[in-house]
PDB file of C-alpha atoms in Angstrom:
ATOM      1  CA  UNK A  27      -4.968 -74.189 -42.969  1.00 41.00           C
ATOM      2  CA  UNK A  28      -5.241 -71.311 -40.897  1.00 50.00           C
ATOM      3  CA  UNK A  29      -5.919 -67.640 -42.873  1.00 52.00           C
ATOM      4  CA  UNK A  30      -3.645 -64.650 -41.313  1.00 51.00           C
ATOM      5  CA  UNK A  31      -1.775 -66.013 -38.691  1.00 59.00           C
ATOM      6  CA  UNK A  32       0.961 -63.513 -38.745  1.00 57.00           C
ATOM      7  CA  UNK A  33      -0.423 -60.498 -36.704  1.00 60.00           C
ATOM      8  CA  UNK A  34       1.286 -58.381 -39.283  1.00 54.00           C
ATOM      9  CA  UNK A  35      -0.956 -59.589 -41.704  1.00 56.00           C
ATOM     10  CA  UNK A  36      -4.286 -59.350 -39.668  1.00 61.00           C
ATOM     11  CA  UNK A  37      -3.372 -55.648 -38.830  1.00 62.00           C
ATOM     12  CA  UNK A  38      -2.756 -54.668 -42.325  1.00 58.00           C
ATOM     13  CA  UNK A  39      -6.314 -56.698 -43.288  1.00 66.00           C
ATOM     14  CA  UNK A  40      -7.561 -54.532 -40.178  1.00 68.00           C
ATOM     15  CA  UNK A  41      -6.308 -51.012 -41.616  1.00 66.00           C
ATOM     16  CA  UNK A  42      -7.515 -52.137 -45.287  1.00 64.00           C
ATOM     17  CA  UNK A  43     -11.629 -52.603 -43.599  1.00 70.00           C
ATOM     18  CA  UNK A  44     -10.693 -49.245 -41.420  1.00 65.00           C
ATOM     19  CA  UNK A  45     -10.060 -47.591 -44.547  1.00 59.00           C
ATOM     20  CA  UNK A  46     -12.861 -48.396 -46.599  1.00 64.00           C
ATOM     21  CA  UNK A  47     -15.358 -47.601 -43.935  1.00 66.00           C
ATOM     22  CA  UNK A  48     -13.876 -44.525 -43.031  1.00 60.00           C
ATOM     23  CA  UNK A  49     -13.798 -43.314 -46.365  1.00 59.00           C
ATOM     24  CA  UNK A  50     -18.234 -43.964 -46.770  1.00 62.00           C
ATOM     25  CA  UNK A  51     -18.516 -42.744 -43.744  1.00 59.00           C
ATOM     26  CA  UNK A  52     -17.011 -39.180 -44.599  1.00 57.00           C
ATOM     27  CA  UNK A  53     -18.467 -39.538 -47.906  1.00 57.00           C
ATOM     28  CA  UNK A  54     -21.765 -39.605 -46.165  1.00 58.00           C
ATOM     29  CA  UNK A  55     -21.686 -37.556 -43.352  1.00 55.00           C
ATOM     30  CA  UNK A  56     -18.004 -35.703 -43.194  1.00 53.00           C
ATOM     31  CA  UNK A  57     -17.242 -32.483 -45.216  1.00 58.00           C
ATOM     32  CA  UNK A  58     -18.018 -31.534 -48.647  1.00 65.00           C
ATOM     33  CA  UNK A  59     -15.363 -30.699 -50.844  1.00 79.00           C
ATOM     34  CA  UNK A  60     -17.930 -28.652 -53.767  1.00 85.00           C
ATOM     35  CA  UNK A  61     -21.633 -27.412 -53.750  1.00 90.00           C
ATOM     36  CA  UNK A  62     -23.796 -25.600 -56.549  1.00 94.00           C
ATOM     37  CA  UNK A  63     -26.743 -23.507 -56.378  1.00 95.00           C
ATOM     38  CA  UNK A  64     -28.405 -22.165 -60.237  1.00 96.00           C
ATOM     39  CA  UNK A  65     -31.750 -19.552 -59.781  1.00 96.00           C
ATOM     40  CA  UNK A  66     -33.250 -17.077 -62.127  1.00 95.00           C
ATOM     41  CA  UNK A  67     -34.617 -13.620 -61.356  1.00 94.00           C
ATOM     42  CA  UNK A  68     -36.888 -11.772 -63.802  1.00 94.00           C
ATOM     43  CA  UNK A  69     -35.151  -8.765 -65.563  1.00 91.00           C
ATOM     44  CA  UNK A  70     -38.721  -6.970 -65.634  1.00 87.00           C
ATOM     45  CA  UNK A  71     -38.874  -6.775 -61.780  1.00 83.00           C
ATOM     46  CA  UNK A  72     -35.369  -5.758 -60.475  1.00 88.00           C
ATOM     47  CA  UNK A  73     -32.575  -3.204 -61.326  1.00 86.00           C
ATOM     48  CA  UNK A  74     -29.772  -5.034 -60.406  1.00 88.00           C
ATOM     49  CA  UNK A  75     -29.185  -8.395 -59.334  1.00 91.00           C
ATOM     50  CA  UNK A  76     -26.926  -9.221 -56.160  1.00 89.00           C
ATOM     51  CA  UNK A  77     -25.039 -12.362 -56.107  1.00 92.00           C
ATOM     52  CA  UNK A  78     -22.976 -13.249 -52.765  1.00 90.00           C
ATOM     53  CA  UNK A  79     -21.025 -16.336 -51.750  1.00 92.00           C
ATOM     54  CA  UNK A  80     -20.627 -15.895 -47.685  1.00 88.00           C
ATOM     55  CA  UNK A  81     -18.187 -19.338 -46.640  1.00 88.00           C
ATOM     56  CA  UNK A  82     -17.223 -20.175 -43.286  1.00 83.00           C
ATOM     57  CA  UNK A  83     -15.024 -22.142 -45.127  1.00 82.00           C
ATOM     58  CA  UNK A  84     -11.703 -21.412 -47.410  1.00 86.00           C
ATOM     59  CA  UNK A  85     -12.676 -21.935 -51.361  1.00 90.00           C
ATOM     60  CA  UNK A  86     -12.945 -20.589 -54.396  1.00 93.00           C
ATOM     61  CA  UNK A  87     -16.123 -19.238 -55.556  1.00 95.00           C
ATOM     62  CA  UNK A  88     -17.231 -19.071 -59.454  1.00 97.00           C
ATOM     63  CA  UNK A  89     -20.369 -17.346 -60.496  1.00 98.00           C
ATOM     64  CA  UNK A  90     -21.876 -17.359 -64.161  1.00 98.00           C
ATOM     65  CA  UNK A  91     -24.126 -14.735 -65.032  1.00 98.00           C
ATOM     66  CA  UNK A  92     -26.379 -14.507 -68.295  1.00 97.00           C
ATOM     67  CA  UNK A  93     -28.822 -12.100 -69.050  1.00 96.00           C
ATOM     68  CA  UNK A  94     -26.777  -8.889 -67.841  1.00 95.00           C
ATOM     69  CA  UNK A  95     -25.884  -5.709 -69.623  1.00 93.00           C
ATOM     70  CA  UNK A  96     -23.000  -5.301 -67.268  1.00 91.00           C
ATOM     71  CA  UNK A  97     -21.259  -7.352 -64.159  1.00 93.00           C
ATOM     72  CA  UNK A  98     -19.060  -5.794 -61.624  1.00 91.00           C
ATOM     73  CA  UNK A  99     -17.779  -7.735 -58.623  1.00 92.00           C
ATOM     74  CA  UNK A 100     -15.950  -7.008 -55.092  1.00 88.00           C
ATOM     75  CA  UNK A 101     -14.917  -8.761 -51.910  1.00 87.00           C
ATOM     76  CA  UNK A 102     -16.355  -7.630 -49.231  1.00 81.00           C
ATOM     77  CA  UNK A 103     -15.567  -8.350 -45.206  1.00 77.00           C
ATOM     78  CA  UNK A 104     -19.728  -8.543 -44.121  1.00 66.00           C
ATOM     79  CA  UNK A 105     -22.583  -9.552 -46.391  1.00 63.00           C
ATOM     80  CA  UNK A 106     -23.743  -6.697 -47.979  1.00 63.00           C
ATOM     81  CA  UNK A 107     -27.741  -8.055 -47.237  1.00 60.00           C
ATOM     82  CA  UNK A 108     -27.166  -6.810 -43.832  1.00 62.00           C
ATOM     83  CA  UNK A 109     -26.719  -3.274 -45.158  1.00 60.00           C
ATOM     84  CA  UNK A 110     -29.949  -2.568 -45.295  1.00 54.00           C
ATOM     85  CA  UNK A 111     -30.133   0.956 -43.913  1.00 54.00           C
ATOM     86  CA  UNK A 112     -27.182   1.743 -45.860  1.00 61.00           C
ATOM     87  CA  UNK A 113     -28.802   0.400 -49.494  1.00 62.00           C
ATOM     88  CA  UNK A 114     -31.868   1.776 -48.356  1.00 61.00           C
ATOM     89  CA  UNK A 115     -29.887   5.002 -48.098  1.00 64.00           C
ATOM     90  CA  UNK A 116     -29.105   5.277 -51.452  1.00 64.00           C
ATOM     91  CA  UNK A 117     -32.517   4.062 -53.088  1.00 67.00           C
ATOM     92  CA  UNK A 118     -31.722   0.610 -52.818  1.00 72.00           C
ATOM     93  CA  UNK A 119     -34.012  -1.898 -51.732  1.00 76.00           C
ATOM     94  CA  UNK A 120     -33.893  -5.931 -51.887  1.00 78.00           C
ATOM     95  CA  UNK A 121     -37.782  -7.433 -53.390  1.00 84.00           C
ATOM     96  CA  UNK A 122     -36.875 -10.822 -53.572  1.00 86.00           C
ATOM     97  CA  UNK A 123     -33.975 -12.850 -51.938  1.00 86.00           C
ATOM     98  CA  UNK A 124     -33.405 -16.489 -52.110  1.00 87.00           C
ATOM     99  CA  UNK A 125     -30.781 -18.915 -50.589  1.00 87.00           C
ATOM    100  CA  UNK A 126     -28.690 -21.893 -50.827  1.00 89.00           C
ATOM    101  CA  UNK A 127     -26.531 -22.880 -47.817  1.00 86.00           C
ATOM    102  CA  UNK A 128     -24.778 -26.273 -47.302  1.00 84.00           C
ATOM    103  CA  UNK A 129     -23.264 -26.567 -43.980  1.00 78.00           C
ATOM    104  CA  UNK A 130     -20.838 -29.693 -45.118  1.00 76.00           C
ATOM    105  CA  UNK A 131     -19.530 -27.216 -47.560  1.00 79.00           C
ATOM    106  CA  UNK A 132     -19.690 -24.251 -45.076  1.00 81.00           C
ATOM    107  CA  UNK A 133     -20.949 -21.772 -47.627  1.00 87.00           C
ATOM    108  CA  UNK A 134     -24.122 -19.473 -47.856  1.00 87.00           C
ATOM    109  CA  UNK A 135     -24.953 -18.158 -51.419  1.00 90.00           C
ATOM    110  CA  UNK A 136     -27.715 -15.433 -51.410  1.00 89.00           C
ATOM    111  CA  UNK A 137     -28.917 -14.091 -54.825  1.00 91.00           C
ATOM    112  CA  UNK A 138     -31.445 -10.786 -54.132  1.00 88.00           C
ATOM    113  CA  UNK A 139     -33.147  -8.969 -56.797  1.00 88.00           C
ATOM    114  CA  UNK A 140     -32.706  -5.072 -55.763  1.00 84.00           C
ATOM    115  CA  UNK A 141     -35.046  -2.161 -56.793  1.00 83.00           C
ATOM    116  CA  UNK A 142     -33.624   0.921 -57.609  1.00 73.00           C
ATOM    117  CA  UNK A 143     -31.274   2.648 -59.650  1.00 67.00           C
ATOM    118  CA  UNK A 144     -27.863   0.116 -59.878  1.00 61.00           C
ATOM    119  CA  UNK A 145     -25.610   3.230 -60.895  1.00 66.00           C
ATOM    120  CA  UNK A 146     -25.977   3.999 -56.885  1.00 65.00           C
ATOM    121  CA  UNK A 147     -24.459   0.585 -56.129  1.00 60.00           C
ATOM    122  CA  UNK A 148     -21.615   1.275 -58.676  1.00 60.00           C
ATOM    123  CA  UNK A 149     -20.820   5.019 -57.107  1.00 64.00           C
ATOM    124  CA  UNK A 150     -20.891   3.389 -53.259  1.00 57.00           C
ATOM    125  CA  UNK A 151     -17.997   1.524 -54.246  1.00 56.00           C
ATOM    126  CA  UNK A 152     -16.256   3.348 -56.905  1.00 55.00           C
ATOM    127  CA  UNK A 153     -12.347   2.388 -57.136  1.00 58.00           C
ATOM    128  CA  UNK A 154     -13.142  -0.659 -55.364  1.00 68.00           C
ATOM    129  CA  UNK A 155     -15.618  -2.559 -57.926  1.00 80.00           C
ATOM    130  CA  UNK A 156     -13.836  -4.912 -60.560  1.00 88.00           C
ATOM    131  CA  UNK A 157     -15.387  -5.325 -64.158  1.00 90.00           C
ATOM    132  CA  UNK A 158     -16.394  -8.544 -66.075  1.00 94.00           C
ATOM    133  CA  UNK A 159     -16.434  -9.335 -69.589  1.00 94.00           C
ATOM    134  CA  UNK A 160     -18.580 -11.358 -71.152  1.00 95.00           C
ATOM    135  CA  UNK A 161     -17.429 -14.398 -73.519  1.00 96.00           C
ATOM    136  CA  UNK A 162     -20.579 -14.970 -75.587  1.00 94.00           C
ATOM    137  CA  UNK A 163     -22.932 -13.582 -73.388  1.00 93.00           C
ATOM    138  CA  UNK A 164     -21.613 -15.176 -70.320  1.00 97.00           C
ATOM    139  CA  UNK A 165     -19.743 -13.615 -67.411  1.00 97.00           C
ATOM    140  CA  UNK A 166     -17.866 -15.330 -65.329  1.00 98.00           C
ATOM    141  CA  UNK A 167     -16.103 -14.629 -62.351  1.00 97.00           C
ATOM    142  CA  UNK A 168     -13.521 -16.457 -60.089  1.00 96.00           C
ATOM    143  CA  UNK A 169     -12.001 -15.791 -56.475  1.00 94.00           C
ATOM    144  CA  UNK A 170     -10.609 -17.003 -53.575  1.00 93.00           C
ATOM    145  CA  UNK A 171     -12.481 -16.948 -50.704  1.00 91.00           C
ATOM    146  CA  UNK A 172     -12.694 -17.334 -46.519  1.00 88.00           C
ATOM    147  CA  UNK A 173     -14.496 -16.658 -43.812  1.00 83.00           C
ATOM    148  CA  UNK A 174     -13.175 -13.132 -43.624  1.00 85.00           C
ATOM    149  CA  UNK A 175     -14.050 -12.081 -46.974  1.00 87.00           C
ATOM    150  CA  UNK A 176     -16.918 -12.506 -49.281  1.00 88.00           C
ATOM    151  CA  UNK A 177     -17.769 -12.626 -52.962  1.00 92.00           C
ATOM    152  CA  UNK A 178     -20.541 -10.004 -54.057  1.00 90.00           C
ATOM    153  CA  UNK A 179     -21.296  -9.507 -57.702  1.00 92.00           C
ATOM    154  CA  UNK A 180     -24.211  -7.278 -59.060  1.00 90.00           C
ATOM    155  CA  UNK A 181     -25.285  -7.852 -62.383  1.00 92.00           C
ATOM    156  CA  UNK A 182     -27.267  -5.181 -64.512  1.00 91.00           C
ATOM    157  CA  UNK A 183     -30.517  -6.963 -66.588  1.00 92.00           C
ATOM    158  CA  UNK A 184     -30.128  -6.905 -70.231  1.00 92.00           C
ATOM    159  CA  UNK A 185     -33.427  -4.670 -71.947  1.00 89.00           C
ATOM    160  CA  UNK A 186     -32.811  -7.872 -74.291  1.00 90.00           C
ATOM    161  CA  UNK A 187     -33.213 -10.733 -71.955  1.00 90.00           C
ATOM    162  CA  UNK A 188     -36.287 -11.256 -69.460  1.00 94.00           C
ATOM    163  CA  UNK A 189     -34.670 -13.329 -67.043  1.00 95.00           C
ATOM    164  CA  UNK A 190     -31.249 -13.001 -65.514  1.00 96.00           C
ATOM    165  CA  UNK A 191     -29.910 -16.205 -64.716  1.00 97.00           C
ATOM    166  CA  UNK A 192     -27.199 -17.259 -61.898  1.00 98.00           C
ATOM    167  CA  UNK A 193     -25.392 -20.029 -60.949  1.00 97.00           C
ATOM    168  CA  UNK A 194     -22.945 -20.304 -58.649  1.00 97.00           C
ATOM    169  CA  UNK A 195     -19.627 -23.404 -57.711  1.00 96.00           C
ATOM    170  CA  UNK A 196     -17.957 -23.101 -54.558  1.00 93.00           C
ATOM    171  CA  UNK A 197     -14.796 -25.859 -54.082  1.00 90.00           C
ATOM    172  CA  UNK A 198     -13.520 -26.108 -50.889  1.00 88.00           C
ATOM    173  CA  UNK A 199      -9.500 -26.111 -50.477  1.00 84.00           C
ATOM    174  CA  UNK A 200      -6.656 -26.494 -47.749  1.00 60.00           C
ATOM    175  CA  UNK A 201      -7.707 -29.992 -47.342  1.00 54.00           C
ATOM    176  CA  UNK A 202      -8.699 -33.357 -49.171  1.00 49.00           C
ATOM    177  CA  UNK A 203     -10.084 -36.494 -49.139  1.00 51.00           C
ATOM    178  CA  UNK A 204      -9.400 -39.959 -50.609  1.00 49.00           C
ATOM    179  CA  UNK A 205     -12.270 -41.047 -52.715  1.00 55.00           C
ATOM    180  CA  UNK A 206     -14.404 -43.974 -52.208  1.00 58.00           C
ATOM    181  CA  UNK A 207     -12.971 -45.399 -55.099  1.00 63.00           C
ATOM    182  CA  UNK A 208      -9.992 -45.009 -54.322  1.00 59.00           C
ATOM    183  CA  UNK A 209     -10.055 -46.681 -50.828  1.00 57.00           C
ATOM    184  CA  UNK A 210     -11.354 -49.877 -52.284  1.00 64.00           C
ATOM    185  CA  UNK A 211      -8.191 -49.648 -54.634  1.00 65.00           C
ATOM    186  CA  UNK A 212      -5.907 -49.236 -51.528  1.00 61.00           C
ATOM    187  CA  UNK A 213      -7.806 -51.643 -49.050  1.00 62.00           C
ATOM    188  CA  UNK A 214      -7.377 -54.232 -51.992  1.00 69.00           C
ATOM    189  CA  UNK A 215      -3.846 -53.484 -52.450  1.00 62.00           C
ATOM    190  CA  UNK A 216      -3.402 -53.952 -47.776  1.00 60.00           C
ATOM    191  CA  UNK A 217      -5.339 -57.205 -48.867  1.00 66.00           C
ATOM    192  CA  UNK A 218      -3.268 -58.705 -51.181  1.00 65.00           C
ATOM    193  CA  UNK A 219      -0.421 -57.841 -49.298  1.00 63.00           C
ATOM    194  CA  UNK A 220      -1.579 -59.062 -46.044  1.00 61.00           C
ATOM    195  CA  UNK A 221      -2.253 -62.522 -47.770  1.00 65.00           C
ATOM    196  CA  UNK A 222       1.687 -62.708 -49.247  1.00 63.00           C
ATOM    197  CA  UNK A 223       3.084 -61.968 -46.127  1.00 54.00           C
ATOM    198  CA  UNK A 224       1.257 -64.478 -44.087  1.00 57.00           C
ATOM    199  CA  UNK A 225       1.863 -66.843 -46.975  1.00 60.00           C
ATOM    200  CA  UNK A 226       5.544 -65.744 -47.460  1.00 57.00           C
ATOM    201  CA  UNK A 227       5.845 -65.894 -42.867  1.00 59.00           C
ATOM    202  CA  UNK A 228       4.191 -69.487 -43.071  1.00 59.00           C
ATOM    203  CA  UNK A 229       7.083 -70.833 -45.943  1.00 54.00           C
ATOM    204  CA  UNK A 230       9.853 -69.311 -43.622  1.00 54.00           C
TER     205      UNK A 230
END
Protein backbone atom coordinates (compact mmCIF):
# COMPACT_ATOMS: atom_id res chain seq x y z
CA UNK A 1 0.00 0.00 0.00
CA UNK A 2 1.24 3.13 -1.14
CA UNK A 3 1.40 6.23 1.73
CA UNK A 4 0.10 9.77 0.19
CA UNK A 5 -0.74 9.21 -3.16
CA UNK A 6 -3.11 12.04 -3.50
CA UNK A 7 -0.84 15.13 -4.19
CA UNK A 8 -3.23 16.98 -1.97
CA UNK A 9 -2.16 15.02 0.74
CA UNK A 10 1.70 15.12 0.12
CA UNK A 11 1.45 19.01 -0.13
CA UNK A 12 -0.36 19.41 3.05
CA UNK A 13 2.42 16.73 4.72
CA UNK A 14 4.89 19.21 2.82
CA UNK A 15 3.46 22.56 4.48
CA UNK A 16 3.11 20.61 7.98
CA UNK A 17 7.51 19.84 7.79
CA UNK A 18 7.71 23.64 6.24
CA UNK A 19 6.08 24.77 9.23
CA UNK A 20 7.84 23.19 11.90
CA UNK A 21 11.20 24.07 10.53
CA UNK A 22 10.40 27.45 9.88
CA UNK A 23 9.17 28.03 13.16
CA UNK A 24 13.07 26.65 14.94
CA UNK A 25 14.55 28.34 12.56
CA UNK A 26 13.11 31.88 13.62
CA UNK A 27 13.19 30.70 17.05
CA UNK A 28 16.88 30.46 16.61
CA UNK A 29 18.01 32.97 14.49
CA UNK A 30 14.81 35.36 13.47
CA UNK A 31 13.58 38.23 15.77
CA UNK A 32 13.08 38.41 19.38
CA UNK A 33 9.87 39.22 20.63
CA UNK A 34 11.30 40.29 24.65
CA UNK A 35 14.82 40.93 26.21
CA UNK A 36 15.90 41.85 29.92
CA UNK A 37 18.84 43.47 31.27
CA UNK A 38 19.03 43.81 35.67
CA UNK A 39 22.49 45.93 37.02
CA UNK A 40 23.18 47.67 40.23
CA UNK A 41 24.99 50.96 40.79
CA UNK A 42 26.30 51.97 44.23
CA UNK A 43 24.26 54.83 45.90
CA UNK A 44 27.67 56.02 47.62
CA UNK A 45 29.27 56.89 44.22
CA UNK A 46 26.59 58.65 42.03
CA UNK A 47 23.88 61.40 42.41
CA UNK A 48 21.50 60.21 40.17
CA UNK A 49 21.11 57.23 38.23
CA UNK A 50 20.15 57.36 34.37
CA UNK A 51 18.19 54.60 32.95
CA UNK A 52 17.47 54.66 28.99
CA UNK A 53 15.82 52.15 26.69
CA UNK A 54 17.01 53.38 22.95
CA UNK A 55 14.89 50.60 20.37
CA UNK A 56 15.20 50.55 16.79
CA UNK A 57 12.33 48.63 17.25
CA UNK A 58 8.46 49.43 18.33
CA UNK A 59 7.84 48.05 22.14
CA UNK A 60 7.05 48.76 25.30
CA UNK A 61 9.65 49.38 27.77
CA UNK A 62 9.23 48.66 31.74
CA UNK A 63 11.86 49.67 34.18
CA UNK A 64 11.88 48.75 38.03
CA UNK A 65 13.83 50.80 40.21
CA UNK A 66 14.71 50.08 44.01
CA UNK A 67 16.86 51.91 46.10
CA UNK A 68 15.66 55.56 45.01
CA UNK A 69 14.40 58.46 47.04
CA UNK A 70 12.65 59.73 43.98
CA UNK A 71 12.05 58.57 40.08
CA UNK A 72 11.09 60.88 37.35
CA UNK A 73 10.88 59.74 33.74
CA UNK A 74 10.57 61.37 30.05
CA UNK A 75 10.68 60.40 26.40
CA UNK A 76 13.09 61.77 24.73
CA UNK A 77 13.82 61.93 20.63
CA UNK A 78 18.06 61.31 21.06
CA UNK A 79 19.77 59.48 23.89
CA UNK A 80 20.46 61.79 26.39
CA UNK A 81 24.33 60.00 26.81
CA UNK A 82 25.17 61.92 23.79
CA UNK A 83 24.52 65.18 25.64
CA UNK A 84 27.51 65.35 27.06
CA UNK A 85 28.45 69.00 26.66
CA UNK A 86 25.06 69.85 27.58
CA UNK A 87 25.09 67.64 31.14
CA UNK A 88 28.45 68.72 31.50
CA UNK A 89 26.96 72.20 31.30
CA UNK A 90 25.00 71.97 34.13
CA UNK A 91 27.45 69.97 36.54
CA UNK A 92 26.56 66.79 35.24
CA UNK A 93 28.90 64.20 34.48
CA UNK A 94 28.43 60.28 33.67
CA UNK A 95 31.35 57.95 36.06
CA UNK A 96 30.20 54.76 35.14
CA UNK A 97 27.98 53.53 32.18
CA UNK A 98 27.12 50.05 31.32
CA UNK A 99 25.08 48.37 28.47
CA UNK A 100 22.84 45.76 27.28
CA UNK A 101 21.90 45.68 23.56
CA UNK A 102 20.22 42.74 21.71
CA UNK A 103 20.05 43.29 18.10
CA UNK A 104 17.15 40.42 17.57
CA UNK A 105 15.21 42.57 19.89
CA UNK A 106 16.50 45.88 18.36
CA UNK A 107 16.90 47.63 21.68
CA UNK A 108 19.91 49.34 23.52
CA UNK A 109 19.44 49.84 27.35
CA UNK A 110 22.20 52.07 28.93
CA UNK A 111 22.13 52.57 32.75
CA UNK A 112 24.97 55.52 33.76
CA UNK A 113 25.68 56.54 37.19
CA UNK A 114 25.95 60.58 36.97
CA UNK A 115 27.94 62.86 39.39
CA UNK A 116 26.55 65.92 40.33
CA UNK A 117 23.74 67.59 41.75
CA UNK A 118 20.31 65.60 40.19
CA UNK A 119 18.08 68.78 41.03
CA UNK A 120 19.98 70.21 37.69
CA UNK A 121 18.61 67.26 35.69
CA UNK A 122 15.07 67.90 37.17
CA UNK A 123 15.20 71.94 36.31
CA UNK A 124 16.59 71.05 32.47
CA UNK A 125 13.41 69.50 31.93
CA UNK A 126 10.94 71.05 34.15
CA UNK A 127 7.17 70.67 32.77
CA UNK A 128 8.34 67.91 30.75
CA UNK A 129 9.53 65.22 33.52
CA UNK A 130 6.72 62.72 34.76
CA UNK A 131 6.78 61.43 38.48
CA UNK A 132 6.75 57.80 39.84
CA UNK A 133 5.41 56.38 42.87
CA UNK A 134 6.66 53.80 44.59
CA UNK A 135 4.49 50.59 45.65
CA UNK A 136 6.58 49.18 48.50
CA UNK A 137 9.68 50.57 47.64
CA UNK A 138 9.49 49.79 44.03
CA UNK A 139 8.97 52.12 41.09
CA UNK A 140 7.89 51.12 38.15
CA UNK A 141 7.43 52.61 34.98
CA UNK A 142 5.75 51.64 31.61
CA UNK A 143 5.75 53.18 27.94
CA UNK A 144 5.46 52.75 24.54
CA UNK A 145 8.27 53.04 22.60
CA UNK A 146 10.01 53.40 18.79
CA UNK A 147 12.74 54.28 17.11
CA UNK A 148 11.85 57.94 17.27
CA UNK A 149 11.48 58.21 20.86
CA UNK A 150 13.24 56.94 23.87
CA UNK A 151 12.63 56.02 27.48
CA UNK A 152 14.98 57.95 30.04
CA UNK A 153 14.35 57.65 33.73
CA UNK A 154 16.70 59.12 36.49
CA UNK A 155 16.40 57.80 39.76
CA UNK A 156 17.63 59.70 42.99
CA UNK A 157 19.73 57.10 45.62
CA UNK A 158 18.01 56.54 48.81
CA UNK A 159 20.58 57.90 52.03
CA UNK A 160 18.89 54.45 53.22
CA UNK A 161 19.93 52.04 50.59
CA UNK A 162 23.67 51.52 49.28
CA UNK A 163 22.92 50.20 46.05
CA UNK A 164 20.36 51.32 43.53
CA UNK A 165 19.18 48.55 41.61
CA UNK A 166 17.66 48.46 37.86
CA UNK A 167 16.14 46.21 35.74
CA UNK A 168 14.72 46.74 32.73
CA UNK A 169 11.77 44.40 30.02
CA UNK A 170 11.44 45.53 26.63
CA UNK A 171 8.49 43.42 24.47
CA UNK A 172 8.49 43.95 21.06
CA UNK A 173 4.93 44.64 19.28
CA UNK A 174 3.29 45.20 15.72
CA UNK A 175 4.16 41.71 14.93
CA UNK A 176 4.14 37.96 16.17
CA UNK A 177 5.20 34.71 15.92
CA UNK A 178 3.76 31.18 16.23
CA UNK A 179 5.54 29.30 18.91
CA UNK A 180 7.49 26.22 18.53
CA UNK A 181 4.98 24.53 20.34
CA UNK A 182 2.54 25.50 18.68
CA UNK A 183 3.79 24.51 15.14
CA UNK A 184 4.21 20.94 16.20
CA UNK A 185 0.42 21.21 17.28
CA UNK A 186 -0.50 22.53 13.75
CA UNK A 187 2.01 20.36 11.62
CA UNK A 188 0.32 17.37 13.56
CA UNK A 189 -3.06 18.55 12.90
CA UNK A 190 -1.75 19.01 8.40
CA UNK A 191 -0.61 15.36 9.33
CA UNK A 192 -3.50 13.79 10.37
CA UNK A 193 -5.37 15.41 7.85
CA UNK A 194 -3.17 14.64 5.03
CA UNK A 195 -3.45 10.87 6.05
CA UNK A 196 -7.65 11.01 5.97
CA UNK A 197 -7.72 12.52 2.81
CA UNK A 198 -5.45 10.17 1.03
CA UNK A 199 -7.27 7.44 2.91
CA UNK A 200 -10.77 8.98 2.31
CA UNK A 201 -9.34 9.72 -2.01
CA UNK A 202 -8.16 5.94 -2.05
CA UNK A 203 -12.00 4.55 -0.76
CA UNK A 204 -13.58 6.87 -3.50
Amino acid sequence: MRWLRSAVARALLFIAVALIISSVVATYYGAQLSTSYSTSVPSSKVGAVAIVVLPSSQGIAKVNVTGASQVLYLSLGVNPLSLLEELHGVGISIVSLSTHEDFRAGVLIEVAGMAGNPIFVEQAFQGVVKYSKPVNGLYTISSPVNSNSSLVVVAIPSDNSSVVNVGVSYRVTGYGRLSTLGALAAAAVLAVISVAYDWLSGRA
